[in-house]
Every structure is written in C-alpha cells, then in structure tokens.
Amino acid sequence: MTARAHPPRRRNQVLAREQIIDTAIELLDAGGEGALTVRALTERLATGSGAIYYHVGARDELLDAATEKVITSALATESSPAVATPEDEIRGAALALFDAIAEHRWLATRLTLQIIRNPAGPVTVGIFERIGRQVRALGVPRASWFHATSTLVHYILGAVSQNARIDGDTSGIQPDVDREEFFDATSTAWQELDPEDYPFMHAIAGQAREHDDREQFLTGIAIVLAGLTHLR
C-alpha cells in the first residue's frame, strides 16, 4: 500500500497579516533590518510577494507594523490600580520599553523614526498616552503636561537607544562586543587621563566599570520624576 502524498501547500493558505508581521519580527531579530526582504519573507511563508503587499503593504509599512506590535505588546501589562502609584506605572512602562529594545535590537531605530515621522501614529500616541496619564496623576499642572511628558519620553527613548546597537551605525563598534570588556577599556582609559585636568573622570572611572544598565536607567527616571514634583 503506497503512502498517500500530502497535497502541496496552497499559496496564501491560512496566511494572515499577523503571521506576516510575526515572521518579519523573527527575521529582524535574527539579522536586523538588512535581513527583512520580500524574498526572505516569501521563502519563509511559502507565498508570493503579492500576498505580502496585499496584507501589509510596502517594506516600510511592514517595519511600522512590526514596531507597533512589539511596542503595543510591551506596554500591554499594567499594574493593579489598587497598589500602583503613578511613579510605579511610569517606571513599569519605562522598563517595558527598555526590555523590548534590549530584546529587539532593531527597534531603537524604528521607534525613533516613528516618533519623528508619525506623531499621530499608534506607537507615538500609545507611549505618550501611557506616560501622560501618570504625569497627570502626579499632580503636574495641566499647562506643563506636554513638556513634562515629552521630557520623560525623550529620556526613556534616548537612554534605551543608547544601550542598543543602531542599524546603520558606522562607529566601528562590533555588534557582538563584550559589555564588560567595553567598560573595562573605557574605565582604564579614563583612569589614564591626567588627574589634575580630569579629576571628575578619575572619580567615576570605577563606577563606569561596575554600573548596572537597568539601575542607571531607573536612576534617570527617578531624577526626572523628582524634578516634576517642583511643577506642582
């Protein structure tokens, strides 16, 4: 008795927009923006390019959709309103973005572009709404809501992006450089500076070598929040 042959997979069979976006995220995580091509997608999904354009659109639209999905998922978890303070909520949202960019290294560039190019888009609006509600809950005067929220968002995005490798970076720093080796070298270089000319750099050289990125990030959030109390 001969084995029954499985029918070949039909193009677009069970293919959906979410499936395309999830596959795009996998490609981006594996190789950055350079790895996301229509050819790579069609091969991975066993479909034609027409299906990609039909469900998602052009490559930039796909990148925007992937960014939106990651950010929306990162900000989806909320603390219990019975126990969480506005400061807790802001720290939680900030750490969610920090961890998302740490996991998806390509995200730093795309997130920055979203904020600049599409201020009315779901990514920008989602981040500002999540942070802004807590700024309001802190008691910051209404006239200062925009400046206060923008300051927090700019700090969060700037800090998390600094810890990620930016696609297109031509600094010469290898993407797989060991973090400890990097800060050891930096600390050593600071210690070799003339202490009379650079006393402060000598004082913090050891702290740079031993610092924790998340702790440093949260310290920055605490400083900004402390400053916001003076706007009440």
Coordinates of N, CA and C in Angstrom, one line a residue:
M1 N 0.9 -1.2 0.0 CA 0.0 0.0 0.0 C 0.9 1.2 0.0
T2 N 0.7 2.1 -1.0 CA 1.5 3.2 -1.1 C 1.1 4.3 -0.1
A3 N 2.0 5.1 0.4 CA 1.7 6.2 1.3 C 1.0 7.3 0.5
R4 N 0.0 7.9 1.1 CA -0.8 8.9 0.5 C 0.0 10.2 0.5
A5 N 0.2 10.8 -0.6 CA 1.0 12.0 -0.7 C 0.3 13.2 -0.2
H6 N 1.0 14.0 0.6 CA 0.3 15.3 1.1 C 0.2 16.3 0.0
P7 N -0.9 16.9 -0.1 CA -1.1 17.9 -1.1 C -0.2 19.1 -0.9
P8 N 0.3 19.7 -2.0 CA 1.2 20.8 -1.8 C 0.5 22.0 -1.2
R9 N 1.2 22.8 -0.4 CA 0.6 23.9 0.3 C 0.2 25.0 -0.7
R10 N -1.0 25.4 -0.6 CA -1.5 26.4 -1.5 C -1.0 27.8 -1.0
R11 N -0.7 28.6 -1.9 CA -0.3 30.0 -1.6 C -1.4 30.7 -0.9
N12 N -1.1 31.4 0.1 CA -2.0 32.2 0.9 C -2.9 31.4 1.9
Q13 N -2.6 30.0 1.9 CA -3.4 29.2 2.8 C -3.1 29.6 4.2
V14 N -4.1 29.9 5.0 CA -4.0 30.4 6.4 C -3.1 31.5 6.5
L15 N -2.7 32.2 5.5 CA -1.8 33.3 5.6 C -2.6 34.5 6.0
A16 N -2.1 35.2 7.1 CA -2.8 36.4 7.6 C -1.8 37.4 7.9
R17 N -2.3 38.6 8.1 CA -1.5 39.8 8.4 C -0.6 39.5 9.6
E18 N -1.2 39.0 10.7 CA -0.4 38.7 11.9 C 0.7 37.8 11.7
Q19 N 0.5 36.8 10.8 CA 1.5 35.8 10.5 C 2.7 36.4 9.8
I20 N 2.4 37.3 8.9 CA 3.4 38.1 8.2 C 4.2 38.9 9.1
I21 N 3.5 39.7 10.0 CA 4.2 40.5 10.9 C 5.1 39.7 11.9
D22 N 4.6 38.6 12.4 CA 5.4 37.8 13.3 C 6.6 37.2 12.6
T23 N 6.5 36.8 11.4 CA 7.6 36.3 10.6 C 8.6 37.5 10.4
A24 N 8.1 38.7 10.1 CA 9.0 39.8 9.9 C 9.8 40.1 11.2
I25 N 9.2 40.0 12.3 CA 9.9 40.2 13.6 C 10.9 39.2 13.8
E26 N 10.7 38.0 13.5 CA 11.7 36.9 13.6 C 12.9 37.2 12.7
L27 N 12.7 37.6 11.5 CA 13.8 38.0 10.6 C 14.6 39.2 11.1
L28 N 13.8 40.2 11.6 CA 14.5 41.4 12.2 C 15.3 41.0 13.4
D29 N 14.8 40.2 14.3 CA 15.5 39.8 15.5 C 16.8 39.0 15.1
A30 N 16.7 38.2 14.0 CA 17.8 37.3 13.6 C 18.9 38.1 12.9
G31 N 18.6 39.1 12.1 CA 19.6 39.8 11.3 C 19.5 41.2 11.1
G32 N 18.6 41.9 11.9 CA 18.4 43.3 11.7 C 17.6 43.7 10.5
E33 N 17.5 45.0 10.2 CA 16.7 45.4 9.1 C 17.2 44.8 7.7
G34 N 18.5 44.6 7.6 CA 19.0 44.1 6.4 C 18.5 42.7 6.1
A35 N 18.1 42.0 7.1 CA 17.5 40.6 6.9 C 16.1 40.6 6.4
L36 N 15.4 41.7 6.6 CA 14.0 41.7 6.2 C 13.8 42.2 4.8
T37 N 13.7 41.2 3.9 CA 13.4 41.4 2.5 C 12.2 40.7 2.1
V38 N 11.6 41.1 1.0 CA 10.4 40.5 0.5 C 10.7 39.0 0.1
R39 N 11.9 38.8 -0.5 CA 12.3 37.5 -0.8 C 12.4 36.5 0.4
A40 N 13.0 37.1 1.4 CA 13.1 36.3 2.7 C 11.8 35.9 3.2
L41 N 10.8 36.9 3.2 CA 9.5 36.7 3.7 C 8.7 35.6 2.9
T42 N 8.8 35.8 1.6 CA 8.1 34.9 0.7 C 8.6 33.4 0.8
E43 N 9.9 33.3 1.0 CA 10.5 32.0 1.2 C 10.1 31.4 2.5
R44 N 10.1 32.2 3.6 CA 9.7 31.7 4.9 C 8.3 31.3 5.0
L45 N 7.4 32.1 4.3 CA 6.0 31.9 4.4 C 5.4 31.0 3.2
A46 N 6.3 30.7 2.3 CA 5.8 29.9 1.1 C 4.7 30.5 0.4
T47 N 4.9 31.8 0.1 CA 3.8 32.6 -0.6 C 4.5 33.5 -1.6
G48 N 3.6 34.3 -2.3 CA 4.2 35.2 -3.3 C 4.2 36.6 -2.7
S49 N 5.0 37.4 -3.4 CA 5.1 38.8 -3.0 C 3.8 39.6 -3.0
G50 N 2.9 39.2 -3.9 CA 1.6 39.9 -3.9 C 0.8 39.7 -2.6
A51 N 1.0 38.6 -2.0 CA 0.2 38.4 -0.7 C 0.8 39.3 0.4
I52 N 2.1 39.5 0.3 CA 2.7 40.4 1.3 C 2.2 41.8 1.2
Y53 N 2.2 42.3 -0.1 CA 1.8 43.7 -0.3 C 0.3 43.8 0.0
Y54 N -0.5 42.7 -0.3 CA -1.9 42.8 -0.1 C -2.3 42.9 1.4
H55 N -1.6 42.1 2.2 CA -1.9 42.1 3.7 C -1.3 43.2 4.4
V56 N -0.1 43.7 4.0 CA 0.7 44.6 4.9 C 1.0 45.9 4.1
G57 N 1.5 45.8 2.9 CA 1.9 46.9 2.1 C 3.4 46.8 1.8
A58 N 4.0 48.0 1.6 CA 5.4 48.0 1.3 C 6.3 47.7 2.5
R59 N 7.6 47.7 2.3 CA 8.5 47.3 3.4 C 8.4 48.2 4.5
D60 N 8.4 49.5 4.3 CA 8.3 50.5 5.4 C 7.1 50.3 6.2
E61 N 6.0 50.0 5.5 CA 4.7 49.7 6.3 C 4.8 48.5 7.1
L62 N 5.6 47.5 6.6 CA 5.8 46.3 7.4 C 6.6 46.5 8.6
L63 N 7.7 47.4 8.4 CA 8.5 47.7 9.6 C 7.7 48.5 10.6
D64 N 6.8 49.4 10.2 CA 6.0 50.1 11.1 C 5.1 49.2 11.8
A65 N 4.5 48.2 11.1 CA 3.6 47.3 11.7 C 4.3 46.4 12.8
A66 N 5.5 46.0 12.5 CA 6.3 45.2 13.4 C 6.7 46.0 14.6
T67 N 7.0 47.3 14.4 CA 7.3 48.2 15.6 C 6.1 48.3 16.5
E68 N 4.9 48.6 15.8 CA 3.7 48.7 16.6 C 3.3 47.5 17.4
K69 N 3.5 46.3 16.8 CA 3.2 45.1 17.5 C 4.0 44.9 18.8
V70 N 5.3 45.1 18.6 CA 6.3 44.9 19.7 C 6.0 45.9 20.8
I71 N 5.8 47.2 20.5 CA 5.6 48.2 21.5 C 4.2 48.1 22.2
T72 N 3.2 47.7 21.4 CA 1.9 47.5 22.0 C 1.9 46.4 23.0
S73 N 2.6 45.3 22.6 CA 2.7 44.1 23.5 C 3.5 44.5 24.7
A74 N 4.6 45.3 24.6 CA 5.4 45.7 25.7 C 4.6 46.5 26.7
L75 N 3.7 47.4 26.2 CA 3.0 48.3 27.1 C 1.7 47.7 27.6
A76 N 1.4 46.5 27.2 CA 0.0 45.9 27.5 C -0.2 45.6 28.9
T77 N 0.9 45.2 29.6 CA 0.8 44.8 31.0 C 0.7 46.0 31.9
E78 N -0.3 46.1 32.7 CA -0.5 47.2 33.7 C -0.5 46.7 35.1
S79 N 0.0 47.5 36.0 CA -0.1 47.2 37.4 C -1.5 47.3 38.0
S80 N -1.7 46.6 39.1 CA -3.0 46.8 39.7 C -3.2 48.2 40.2
P81 N -4.3 48.8 39.8 CA -4.6 50.2 40.2 C -4.7 50.4 41.7
A82 N -5.0 49.3 42.4 CA -5.1 49.4 43.9 C -3.8 49.6 44.6
V83 N -2.7 49.2 44.0 CA -1.4 49.3 44.7 C -0.4 50.1 43.9
A84 N -0.6 50.3 42.7 CA 0.4 51.0 41.9 C 0.3 52.5 42.0
T85 N 1.4 53.2 42.2 CA 1.4 54.7 42.2 C 1.7 55.2 40.8
P86 N 1.5 56.5 40.5 CA 1.9 57.0 39.2 C 3.4 56.8 38.9
E87 N 4.2 56.9 40.0 CA 5.6 56.7 39.8 C 5.9 55.2 39.4
D88 N 5.2 54.3 40.0 CA 5.3 52.9 39.7 C 5.0 52.6 38.3
E89 N 3.8 53.2 37.8 CA 3.4 53.0 36.5 C 4.4 53.5 35.4
I90 N 5.0 54.7 35.7 CA 5.9 55.3 34.8 C 7.2 54.4 34.7
R91 N 7.6 53.9 35.9 CA 8.8 53.0 35.9 C 8.5 51.7 35.2
G92 N 7.3 51.2 35.4 CA 6.9 50.0 34.7 C 6.9 50.1 33.2
A93 N 6.3 51.2 32.7 CA 6.3 51.5 31.3 C 7.7 51.7 30.7
A94 N 8.5 52.4 31.4 CA 9.8 52.7 31.0 C 10.6 51.4 30.9
L95 N 10.5 50.5 31.9 CA 11.3 49.3 31.9 C 10.7 48.4 30.8
A96 N 9.4 48.4 30.5 CA 8.9 47.6 29.4 C 9.5 48.0 28.1
L97 N 9.7 49.3 27.8 CA 10.4 49.8 26.6 C 11.8 49.4 26.6
F98 N 12.5 49.6 27.8 CA 13.9 49.2 27.9 C 14.1 47.7 27.6
D99 N 13.3 46.9 28.1 CA 13.4 45.4 27.9 C 13.1 45.1 26.4
A100 N 12.1 45.8 25.8 CA 11.7 45.5 24.4 C 12.8 45.8 23.5
I101 N 13.5 46.9 23.7 CA 14.6 47.3 22.8 C 15.8 46.4 23.1
A102 N 16.0 45.9 24.3 CA 17.1 45.0 24.6 C 16.9 43.7 23.9
E103 N 15.6 43.3 23.8 CA 15.3 42.0 23.1 C 15.3 42.1 21.6
H104 N 14.8 43.3 21.1 CA 14.7 43.5 19.7 C 15.6 44.7 19.3
R105 N 16.9 44.4 19.0 CA 17.9 45.4 18.8 C 17.6 46.4 17.7
W106 N 16.8 46.0 16.7 CA 16.4 46.8 15.6 C 15.4 47.9 15.9
L107 N 14.8 47.7 17.1 CA 13.7 48.5 17.5 C 14.0 49.9 17.8
A108 N 15.2 50.2 18.2 CA 15.6 51.5 18.6 C 15.5 52.5 17.5
T109 N 16.0 52.1 16.3 CA 16.0 53.0 15.1 C 14.5 53.2 14.7
R110 N 13.8 52.1 14.6 CA 12.4 52.2 14.1 C 11.5 53.0 15.1
L111 N 11.7 52.9 16.4 CA 10.9 53.6 17.3 C 11.2 55.1 17.2
T112 N 12.5 55.5 17.1 CA 12.8 56.9 16.9 C 12.2 57.5 15.7
L113 N 12.2 56.7 14.6 CA 11.6 57.2 13.3 C 10.1 57.3 13.5
Q114 N 9.5 56.4 14.2 CA 8.0 56.5 14.4 C 7.7 57.8 15.1
I115 N 8.4 58.2 16.2 CA 8.2 59.4 16.9 C 8.3 60.6 16.1
I116 N 9.3 60.6 15.2 CA 9.6 61.8 14.4 C 8.7 61.9 13.2
R117 N 8.5 60.7 12.5 CA 7.7 60.8 11.2 C 6.2 60.6 11.4
N118 N 5.8 60.0 12.5 CA 4.4 59.7 12.6 C 3.9 60.1 14.0
P119 N 3.9 61.3 14.4 CA 3.5 61.7 15.7 C 2.0 61.4 16.1
A120 N 1.2 61.2 15.0 CA -0.2 60.8 15.3 C -0.4 59.3 15.1
G121 N 0.6 58.6 14.9 CA 0.5 57.1 14.8 C 0.3 56.4 16.1
P122 N -0.1 55.1 16.0 CA -0.4 54.4 17.2 C 0.8 54.2 18.2
V123 N 2.0 54.1 17.7 CA 3.1 53.9 18.5 C 3.4 55.2 19.4
T124 N 3.5 56.3 18.7 CA 3.7 57.6 19.4 C 2.6 57.9 20.4
V125 N 1.4 57.8 19.9 CA 0.2 58.1 20.7 C 0.1 57.1 21.9
G126 N 0.4 55.9 21.7 CA 0.4 54.9 22.7 C 1.3 55.2 23.9
I127 N 2.6 55.5 23.5 CA 3.6 55.8 24.5 C 3.2 57.1 25.3
F128 N 2.9 58.2 24.5 CA 2.5 59.4 25.2 C 1.3 59.3 26.1
E129 N 0.3 58.5 25.7 CA -0.9 58.3 26.5 C -0.6 57.6 27.8
R130 N 0.2 56.5 27.6 CA 0.6 55.7 28.8 C 1.4 56.5 29.8
I131 N 2.3 57.3 29.4 CA 3.1 58.1 30.3 C 2.4 59.4 30.7
G132 N 1.6 60.0 29.8 CA 0.9 61.2 30.1 C -0.1 61.1 31.2
R133 N -0.8 60.0 31.2 CA -1.9 59.7 32.2 C -1.3 59.7 33.6
Q134 N -0.1 59.2 33.7 CA 0.6 59.2 35.0 C 1.2 60.5 35.4
V135 N 1.6 61.3 34.4 CA 2.1 62.6 34.7 C 0.9 63.5 35.3
R136 N -0.3 63.3 34.7 CA -1.5 64.0 35.2 C -1.8 63.5 36.6
A137 N -1.7 62.2 36.8 CA -2.0 61.6 38.2 C -1.0 62.1 39.2
L138 N 0.2 62.5 38.8 CA 1.2 63.0 39.7 C 0.9 64.4 40.3
G139 N -0.1 65.0 39.6 CA -0.5 66.4 40.0 C 0.2 67.5 39.3
V140 N 0.9 67.2 38.2 CA 1.6 68.2 37.4 C 0.5 69.1 36.8
P141 N 0.7 70.4 36.9 CA -0.3 71.4 36.3 C -0.5 71.1 34.9
R142 N -1.8 71.2 34.5 CA -2.2 71.0 33.1 C -1.3 71.7 32.1
A143 N -0.9 73.0 32.4 CA -0.1 73.7 31.4 C 1.3 73.1 31.2
S144 N 1.7 72.2 32.1 CA 3.0 71.6 32.0 C 2.9 70.2 31.5
W145 N 1.8 69.7 31.2 CA 1.6 68.2 30.8 C 2.5 67.9 29.6
F146 N 2.4 68.7 28.6 CA 3.2 68.4 27.4 C 4.7 68.3 27.6
H147 N 5.2 69.4 28.2 CA 6.6 69.5 28.5 C 7.1 68.3 29.4
A148 N 6.3 68.1 30.4 CA 6.7 67.0 31.4 C 6.7 65.7 30.7
T149 N 5.7 65.4 30.0 CA 5.6 64.0 29.3 C 6.6 63.9 28.3
S150 N 6.8 64.9 27.5 CA 7.9 64.9 26.4 C 9.2 64.7 27.0
T151 N 9.5 65.3 28.2 CA 10.8 65.1 28.8 C 11.0 63.7 29.2
L152 N 10.0 63.1 29.8 CA 10.1 61.7 30.2 C 10.3 60.8 29.0
V153 N 9.4 61.0 28.0 CA 9.5 60.1 26.8 C 10.9 60.3 26.1
H154 N 11.4 61.5 26.0 CA 12.7 61.7 25.4 C 13.8 61.1 26.2
Y155 N 13.7 61.2 27.5 CA 14.8 60.5 28.3 C 14.7 59.0 28.1
I156 N 13.5 58.4 28.2 CA 13.3 57.0 28.1 C 13.9 56.5 26.7
L157 N 13.4 57.1 25.6 CA 13.9 56.6 24.3 C 15.4 56.9 24.1
G158 N 15.9 58.0 24.6 CA 17.3 58.2 24.4 C 18.2 57.3 25.2
A159 N 17.7 57.0 26.4 CA 18.5 56.1 27.3 C 18.5 54.6 26.7
V160 N 17.3 54.2 26.4 CA 17.2 52.8 25.9 C 17.9 52.6 24.6
S161 N 17.9 53.7 23.7 CA 18.5 53.6 22.4 C 20.0 53.5 22.6
Q162 N 20.5 54.2 23.6 CA 22.0 54.2 23.9 C 22.5 52.8 24.2
N163 N 21.6 52.0 24.7 CA 22.0 50.6 25.1 C 21.8 49.6 24.0
A164 N 21.3 50.1 22.8 CA 21.1 49.2 21.7 C 22.0 49.6 20.6
R165 N 22.3 48.6 19.7 CA 23.1 48.9 18.5 C 22.1 49.4 17.5
I166 N 22.4 50.6 17.0 CA 21.6 51.3 16.0 C 21.9 50.7 14.6
D167 N 20.9 50.3 13.9 CA 21.1 49.8 12.5 C 21.7 51.0 11.7
G168 N 22.7 50.7 10.9 CA 23.4 51.7 10.1 C 24.5 52.4 10.8
D169 N 24.8 52.0 12.1 CA 25.9 52.6 12.9 C 27.2 52.3 12.2
T170 N 28.0 53.4 12.0 CA 29.3 53.2 11.3 C 30.4 53.6 12.3
S171 N 30.2 53.5 13.6 CA 31.2 53.8 14.6 C 32.4 52.9 14.6
G172 N 32.2 51.7 14.1 CA 33.2 50.7 14.1 C 33.1 49.8 15.3
I173 N 32.2 50.0 16.2 CA 32.0 49.1 17.3 C 31.2 47.9 16.9
Q174 N 31.8 46.7 17.1 CA 31.2 45.5 16.7 C 29.9 45.2 17.5
P175 N 28.9 44.7 16.8 CA 27.6 44.4 17.5 C 27.7 43.4 18.6
D176 N 28.7 42.5 18.5 CA 28.8 41.4 19.5 C 29.9 41.7 20.5
V177 N 30.3 43.0 20.6 CA 31.4 43.3 21.6 C 30.9 43.0 23.0
D178 N 31.8 42.5 23.8 CA 31.5 42.1 25.2 C 31.4 43.4 26.0
R179 N 30.2 43.5 26.7 CA 29.9 44.7 27.5 C 31.0 44.9 28.6
E180 N 31.4 43.9 29.3 CA 32.4 44.1 30.4 C 33.7 44.5 29.8
E181 N 34.1 44.0 28.7 CA 35.4 44.4 28.1 C 35.3 45.8 27.6
F182 N 34.2 46.2 27.1 CA 34.0 47.6 26.7 C 34.2 48.6 27.8
F183 N 33.5 48.3 28.9 CA 33.5 49.2 30.1 C 34.9 49.1 30.8
D184 N 35.5 48.0 30.8 CA 36.8 47.9 31.4 C 37.8 48.8 30.6
A185 N 37.7 48.7 29.3 CA 38.6 49.5 28.4 C 38.3 51.0 28.6
T186 N 37.0 51.4 28.7 CA 36.6 52.8 28.9 C 37.1 53.3 30.3
S187 N 36.9 52.5 31.3 CA 37.3 52.9 32.7 C 38.8 53.0 32.7
T188 N 39.6 52.1 32.1 CA 41.0 52.2 32.1 C 41.5 53.5 31.4
A189 N 40.8 53.8 30.3 CA 41.2 55.0 29.5 C 41.0 56.2 30.3
W190 N 39.9 56.3 31.1 CA 39.6 57.4 31.9 C 40.6 57.6 33.0
Q191 N 41.0 56.4 33.6 CA 42.0 56.5 34.7 C 43.4 56.9 34.2
E192 N 43.6 56.8 32.9 CA 44.9 57.2 32.4 C 45.0 58.7 32.0
L193 N 43.8 59.3 32.1 CA 43.8 60.8 31.9 C 44.6 61.5 33.0
D194 N 45.0 62.7 32.7 CA 45.7 63.5 33.8 C 44.7 63.8 34.9
P195 N 45.0 63.3 36.1 CA 44.0 63.6 37.2 C 43.8 65.0 37.6
E196 N 44.8 65.9 37.3 CA 44.7 67.3 37.6 C 43.7 67.9 36.6
D197 N 43.8 67.5 35.4 CA 42.9 68.1 34.4 C 41.5 67.4 34.4
Y198 N 41.4 66.2 34.8 CA 40.1 65.5 34.8 C 39.9 64.7 36.1
P199 N 39.7 65.5 37.2 CA 39.5 64.8 38.5 C 38.2 64.1 38.6
F200 N 37.2 64.7 37.9 CA 35.8 64.0 38.0 C 35.9 62.7 37.2
M201 N 36.5 62.6 36.1 CA 36.6 61.4 35.3 C 37.3 60.3 36.1
H202 N 38.3 60.7 36.8 CA 39.0 59.7 37.7 C 38.1 59.2 38.8
A203 N 37.3 60.1 39.3 CA 36.4 59.7 40.4 C 35.3 58.7 40.0
I204 N 34.9 58.8 38.7 CA 33.8 57.9 38.3 C 34.2 56.7 37.5
A205 N 35.5 56.6 37.3 CA 36.0 55.5 36.4 C 35.6 54.1 36.9
G206 N 35.7 53.9 38.2 CA 35.3 52.6 38.8 C 33.9 52.4 38.7
Q207 N 33.1 53.5 38.9 CA 31.6 53.3 38.8 C 31.2 52.9 37.4
A208 N 31.8 53.5 36.4 CA 31.5 53.1 35.0 C 31.8 51.7 34.7
R209 N 32.8 51.1 35.3 CA 33.1 49.7 35.1 C 32.1 48.8 35.7
E210 N 31.6 49.2 36.9 CA 30.7 48.3 37.7 C 29.3 48.6 37.6
H211 N 28.9 49.6 36.8 CA 27.4 50.0 36.8 C 26.5 49.0 36.2
D212 N 25.3 49.0 36.6 CA 24.2 48.2 36.0 C 23.4 49.0 35.1
D213 N 23.1 48.6 33.9 CA 22.4 49.5 32.9 C 21.0 49.8 33.4
R214 N 20.3 48.8 33.9 CA 18.9 49.0 34.4 C 18.8 49.9 35.6
E215 N 19.8 49.7 36.5 CA 19.8 50.6 37.7 C 20.1 52.1 37.3
Q216 N 21.0 52.2 36.3 CA 21.3 53.5 35.8 C 20.1 54.2 35.1
F217 N 19.4 53.4 34.4 CA 18.2 53.8 33.7 C 17.1 54.3 34.7
L218 N 16.9 53.5 35.7 CA 15.9 53.8 36.7 C 16.3 55.1 37.5
T219 N 17.6 55.2 37.7 CA 18.1 56.4 38.4 C 17.7 57.7 37.6
G220 N 17.9 57.6 36.3 CA 17.5 58.7 35.5 C 16.0 59.0 35.6
I221 N 15.2 58.0 35.6 CA 13.7 58.1 35.7 C 13.4 58.8 37.1
A222 N 14.1 58.4 38.1 CA 13.9 59.0 39.4 C 14.2 60.5 39.5
I223 N 15.3 60.8 38.8 CA 15.7 62.2 38.7 C 14.7 63.1 38.0
V224 N 14.2 62.6 36.9 CA 13.2 63.3 36.2 C 11.9 63.4 37.0
L225 N 11.5 62.3 37.6 CA 10.3 62.4 38.5 C 10.4 63.4 39.6
A226 N 11.6 63.4 40.2 CA 11.8 64.3 41.3 C 11.7 65.8 40.8
G227 N 12.2 66.0 39.6 CA 12.1 67.3 39.1 C 10.6 67.7 38.8
L228 N 9.8 66.8 38.4 CA 8.4 67.1 38.1 C 7.7 67.5 39.3
T229 N 8.1 67.1 40.5 CA 7.4 67.5 41.7 C 7.4 69.0 41.9
H230 N 8.4 69.7 41.4 CA 8.5 71.1 41.5 C 7.6 71.8 40.6
L231 N 6.9 71.1 39.7 CA 6.0 71.8 38.8 C 4.6 71.8 39.4
R232 N 4.4 71.2 40.6 CA 3.0 71.1 41.1 C 2.6 72.5 41.7

